[in-house]
Every structure is written in structure tokens, then in C-alpha cells.
Amino acid sequence: MRRLTDAEIEKSIGSLIGWKLDGKFVVKKYRFKEFLKGIEFVNEIAQLSENQNHHPFIAIDYKLVTLKLTSWHAGGLTDLDVALAKKYDEIYEKYKI
Amino acid sequence: MRRLTDAEIEKSIGSLIGWKLDGKFVVKKYRFKEFLKGIEFVNEIAQLSENQNHHPFIAIDYKLVTLKLTSWHAGGLTDLDVALAKKYDEIYEKYKI
């Protein structure tokens, strides 16, 4: 999968809610009402990551979970990162309450 | 629980393997052979953290899991942090292979 151009990245990020560009990464912070809800979310993200063989950086700071995505092989962001960012947002809907 | 003195911290950290002092925190990086083994480890750490109401900062960078401990209420490290660091090392023994 090829690396997106700056124009493509700008357009793709613009279609995502809460995701921010950080160098070669896109980053989002997800907030949970309970610590263990955040952990359940991380488990589902982890299973998906393993199935896709595409692992985001995950940080758990009590009820705040940060996900950070890039495509190492492409040297930057690809359509897969954009698709996964959307998928993570869908998964979050199940655990945010 | 009271904050440990610098001398007490030095002695306590000296008794731990792989833990490093980082300002008001102690930090350790745990390496796993499989990504999902690291996730299982994180789950057990998370359950323990919730039971103890003492949550370390957790970072998952593929097969490398970083744990970072401090006691916010005490403004630094306490005996509980040292005890939990040892406990985390024991838990790691189950998942490292």
C-alpha cells in the first residue's frame, strides 16, 4: 500500500473526528468513564490489530487511551491507517458509556 | 502512605531488576515474544491496578510494554510502588515465554 500525499492526508484527516496529524502518525485520545472500559476497548483494538497485522501504539493513562497509527513499510500514512482510524472510532462507540 | 526519601528510593530501586528511576516515577520495559502475550500481561496488570486502586501508566509498542509507577497522593514513590513493581515482575514470569 502506498504512502498518501500531503494533500490526500489533509483530506483524509479532515474526514476523521478527533484525529490529529503528528509527523508520520495520526493520533487520537479516547476518554472512558471507567478504567476497565478503556481496557476492554484496548483488547478489541489489540485483536483487530493482530488480525490486520497492523499495530497502533497504545498508551493507557488511567481513563484516557491514546492510539497512534502509521505504516512503517510505507514510511508514513496509508489508506489502511485512515480505514483503521475510522474502525477504532466505531469500536469506541461500544465502550464509551 | 508516605513518600520515600531519596536514600530509601535508592535502596528500593537497587533491589529491583530492570526498574529505573525517572523523576517521580519508576519505569520498566517488558519484552514479549508475541504481541498478544503482552496484551494478556496488560490485562492482568489492569485487574490488579483496579483492585489496588493504583494505576500505572501503560504503553504498548507492539511487543514492548512499558509500565510507569508513582503515587500521586504522596507526590512521589511510596512502599506501595515498590511492592507493585515486584508484583508486576512476578506476573511477567507467566507471560514472557
CSV table of C-alpha atoms in Angstrom, one decimal:
chain,number,residue,atom,x,y,z
A,1,MET,CA,0.0,0.0,0.0
A,2,ARG,CA,1.4,3.4,-1.0
A,3,ARG,CA,2.1,6.3,1.2
A,4,LEU,CA,-0.5,9.1,0.9
A,5,THR,CA,0.5,12.5,-0.4
A,6,ASP,CA,0.2,15.6,1.9
A,7,ALA,CA,-3.0,16.7,0.0
A,8,GLU,CA,-4.5,13.2,0.5
A,9,ILE,CA,-3.6,13.1,4.2
A,10,GLU,CA,-5.2,16.6,4.7
A,11,LYS,CA,-8.4,15.4,3.0
A,12,SER,CA,-8.5,12.1,4.9
A,13,ILE,CA,-7.7,13.6,8.3
A,14,GLY,CA,-10.4,16.2,7.7
A,15,SER,CA,-13.0,13.4,7.4
A,16,LEU,CA,-12.0,12.0,10.8
A,17,ILE,CA,-13.2,13.3,14.1
A,18,GLY,CA,-10.7,14.0,16.8
A,19,TRP,CA,-7.7,12.6,14.9
A,20,LYS,CA,-4.6,14.8,14.7
A,21,LEU,CA,-1.6,14.6,12.4
A,22,ASP,CA,1.7,14.3,14.3
A,23,GLY,CA,4.6,13.9,11.9
A,24,LYS,CA,4.2,10.5,10.2
A,25,PHE,CA,1.5,9.5,12.6
A,26,VAL,CA,-2.2,10.1,13.3
A,27,VAL,CA,-3.1,10.3,16.9
A,28,LYS,CA,-6.4,10.3,18.9
A,29,LYS,CA,-7.2,10.3,22.6
A,30,TYR,CA,-10.2,8.3,23.8
A,31,ARG,CA,-11.8,9.1,27.2
A,32,PHE,CA,-13.7,6.4,29.2
A,33,LYS,CA,-15.9,6.6,32.3
A,34,GLU,CA,-14.3,3.6,33.9
A,35,PHE,CA,-10.7,2.4,33.7
A,36,LEU,CA,-11.8,-1.2,32.8
A,37,LYS,CA,-13.9,0.0,29.9
A,38,GLY,CA,-10.8,1.5,28.5
A,39,ILE,CA,-9.0,-1.8,28.9
A,40,GLU,CA,-11.9,-3.7,27.1
A,41,PHE,CA,-11.5,-1.2,24.3
A,42,VAL,CA,-7.8,-1.9,24.2
A,43,ASN,CA,-8.5,-5.6,24.0
A,44,GLU,CA,-10.7,-5.2,21.0
A,45,ILE,CA,-8.2,-2.9,19.3
A,46,ALA,CA,-5.5,-5.4,20.0
A,47,GLN,CA,-7.4,-8.3,18.5
A,48,LEU,CA,-8.2,-6.3,15.4
A,49,SER,CA,-4.5,-5.2,15.1
A,50,GLU,CA,-3.3,-8.7,15.3
A,51,ASN,CA,-5.8,-9.8,12.6
A,52,GLN,CA,-4.8,-7.0,10.3
A,53,ASN,CA,-1.1,-7.3,11.3
A,54,HIS,CA,-1.1,-3.5,11.8
A,55,HIS,CA,-0.4,-2.5,15.4
A,56,PRO,CA,-1.0,1.0,16.7
A,57,PHE,CA,1.0,2.5,19.5
A,58,ILE,CA,-1.3,2.3,22.6
A,59,ALA,CA,-0.9,4.4,25.8
A,60,ILE,CA,-3.2,3.9,28.8
A,61,ASP,CA,-3.2,6.8,31.3
A,62,TYR,CA,-5.9,5.7,33.7
A,63,LYS,CA,-9.2,6.5,31.9
A,64,LEU,CA,-7.5,8.1,28.8
A,65,VAL,CA,-6.4,5.8,26.0
A,66,THR,CA,-4.2,7.2,23.2
A,67,LEU,CA,-3.9,5.4,19.8
A,68,LYS,CA,-1.2,6.4,17.3
A,69,LEU,CA,-1.1,4.9,13.8
A,70,THR,CA,1.4,4.8,10.9
A,71,SER,CA,2.5,2.4,8.2
A,72,TRP,CA,6.2,1.7,8.8
A,73,HIS,CA,6.7,-0.2,5.5
A,74,ALA,CA,5.3,2.8,3.6
A,75,GLY,CA,7.2,5.4,5.6
A,76,GLY,CA,4.1,7.3,6.5
A,77,LEU,CA,0.3,7.2,6.4
A,78,THR,CA,-1.7,4.9,4.0
A,79,ASP,CA,-5.3,4.3,3.3
A,80,LEU,CA,-5.1,1.4,5.8
A,81,ASP,CA,-4.4,3.9,8.6
A,82,VAL,CA,-7.3,6.0,7.6
A,83,ALA,CA,-9.6,3.0,7.4
A,84,LEU,CA,-8.4,1.7,10.8
A,85,ALA,CA,-8.8,5.1,12.5
A,86,LYS,CA,-12.5,5.0,11.4
A,87,LYS,CA,-12.8,1.4,12.6
A,88,TYR,CA,-11.3,2.4,16.1
A,89,ASP,CA,-13.9,5.2,16.3
A,90,GLU,CA,-16.7,2.6,15.6
A,91,ILE,CA,-15.3,0.3,18.3
A,92,TYR,CA,-15.1,3.2,20.8
A,93,GLU,CA,-18.9,3.7,20.5
A,94,LYS,CA,-19.4,0.3,22.3
A,95,TYR,CA,-17.3,1.2,25.3
A,96,LYS,CA,-17.6,5.0,25.8
A,97,ILE,CA,-20.7,4.8,28.0
B,1,MET,CA,1.3,6.1,52.8
B,2,ARG,CA,4.3,8.5,53.0
B,3,ARG,CA,6.7,9.4,50.2
B,4,LEU,CA,10.0,7.6,50.4
B,5,THR,CA,13.2,9.6,51.0
B,6,ASP,CA,15.9,9.7,48.3
B,7,ALA,CA,18.0,7.2,50.3
B,8,GLU,CA,15.1,4.8,50.7
B,9,ILE,CA,14.3,5.1,46.9
B,10,GLU,CA,17.9,4.3,46.0
B,11,LYS,CA,17.9,1.3,48.2
B,12,SER,CA,14.5,0.1,47.0
B,13,ILE,CA,15.3,0.5,43.3
B,14,GLY,CA,18.6,-1.3,43.9
B,15,SER,CA,16.6,-4.3,44.9
B,16,LEU,CA,14.5,-4.3,41.7
B,17,ILE,CA,15.7,-5.7,38.4
B,18,GLY,CA,15.3,-3.6,35.3
B,19,TRP,CA,13.4,-0.7,37.0
B,20,LYS,CA,14.8,2.8,36.5
B,21,LEU,CA,14.1,6.0,38.3
B,22,ASP,CA,12.6,8.8,36.1
B,23,GLY,CA,11.8,11.8,38.2
B,24,LYS,CA,8.9,10.9,40.5
B,25,PHE,CA,8.4,7.7,38.6
B,26,VAL,CA,9.9,4.2,38.4
B,27,VAL,CA,9.8,2.7,34.9
B,28,LYS,CA,10.3,-0.7,33.3
B,29,LYS,CA,10.1,-2.0,29.8
B,30,TYR,CA,8.9,-5.6,29.4
B,31,ARG,CA,9.5,-7.5,26.1
B,32,PHE,CA,7.2,-10.3,24.8
B,33,LYS,CA,7.7,-12.9,22.1
B,34,GLU,CA,4.1,-12.3,20.9
B,35,PHE,CA,2.0,-9.2,20.8
B,36,LEU,CA,-1.0,-10.9,22.3
B,37,LYS,CA,1.1,-12.2,25.3
B,38,GLY,CA,1.9,-8.6,26.1
B,39,ILE,CA,-1.8,-7.8,25.9
B,40,GLU,CA,-2.6,-10.7,28.3
B,41,PHE,CA,0.1,-9.3,30.7
B,42,VAL,CA,-1.6,-5.8,30.4
B,43,ASN,CA,-4.9,-7.3,31.3
B,44,GLU,CA,-3.6,-8.9,34.5
B,45,ILE,CA,-1.8,-5.7,35.4
B,46,ALA,CA,-5.0,-3.7,34.8
B,47,GLN,CA,-7.1,-6.0,37.0
B,48,LEU,CA,-4.5,-5.8,39.8
B,49,SER,CA,-4.4,-2.0,39.4
B,50,GLU,CA,-8.2,-1.7,39.7
B,51,ASN,CA,-8.2,-3.9,42.8
B,52,GLN,CA,-5.5,-1.9,44.4
B,53,ASN,CA,-6.9,1.4,43.1
B,54,HIS,CA,-3.3,2.2,42.0
B,55,HIS,CA,-2.9,2.5,38.2
B,56,PRO,CA,0.4,2.6,36.4
B,57,PHE,CA,0.8,4.4,33.1
B,58,ILE,CA,0.9,1.6,30.5
B,59,ALA,CA,2.4,2.0,27.0
B,60,ILE,CA,2.1,-0.8,24.4
B,61,ASP,CA,4.6,-0.5,21.5
B,62,TYR,CA,4.0,-3.8,19.6
B,63,LYS,CA,5.8,-6.5,21.7
B,64,LEU,CA,7.2,-4.0,24.2
B,65,VAL,CA,5.1,-2.9,27.2
B,66,THR,CA,6.3,-0.1,29.4
B,67,LEU,CA,4.9,0.4,33.0
B,68,LYS,CA,5.5,3.6,34.9
B,69,LEU,CA,4.5,3.9,38.6
B,70,THR,CA,4.2,6.7,41.1
B,71,SER,CA,1.9,7.7,44.0
B,72,TRP,CA,0.1,10.9,43.1
B,73,HIS,CA,-1.3,11.5,46.6
B,74,ALA,CA,2.2,11.3,48.1
B,75,GLY,CA,3.9,13.4,45.4
B,76,GLY,CA,6.4,10.6,44.6
B,77,LEU,CA,7.3,7.0,45.2
B,78,THR,CA,5.9,5.0,48.2
B,79,ASP,CA,6.4,1.5,49.5
B,80,LEU,CA,3.2,0.5,47.5
B,81,ASP,CA,5.0,1.4,44.2
B,82,VAL,CA,8.0,-0.7,45.2
B,83,ALA,CA,5.7,-3.6,46.2
B,84,LEU,CA,3.7,-3.3,42.9
B,85,ALA,CA,6.9,-3.2,40.8
B,86,LYS,CA,7.9,-6.5,42.4
B,87,LYS,CA,4.4,-7.9,41.8
B,88,TYR,CA,4.5,-6.8,38.1
B,89,ASP,CA,7.8,-8.7,37.7
B,90,GLU,CA,6.2,-11.9,39.2
B,91,ILE,CA,3.2,-11.5,36.7
B,92,TYR,CA,5.6,-11.1,33.8
B,93,GLU,CA,7.1,-14.5,34.5
B,94,LYS,CA,3.8,-16.1,33.4
B,95,TYR,CA,3.7,-14.3,30.0
B,96,LYS,CA,7.3,-13.8,29.0
B,97,ILE,CA,7.7,-17.2,27.2
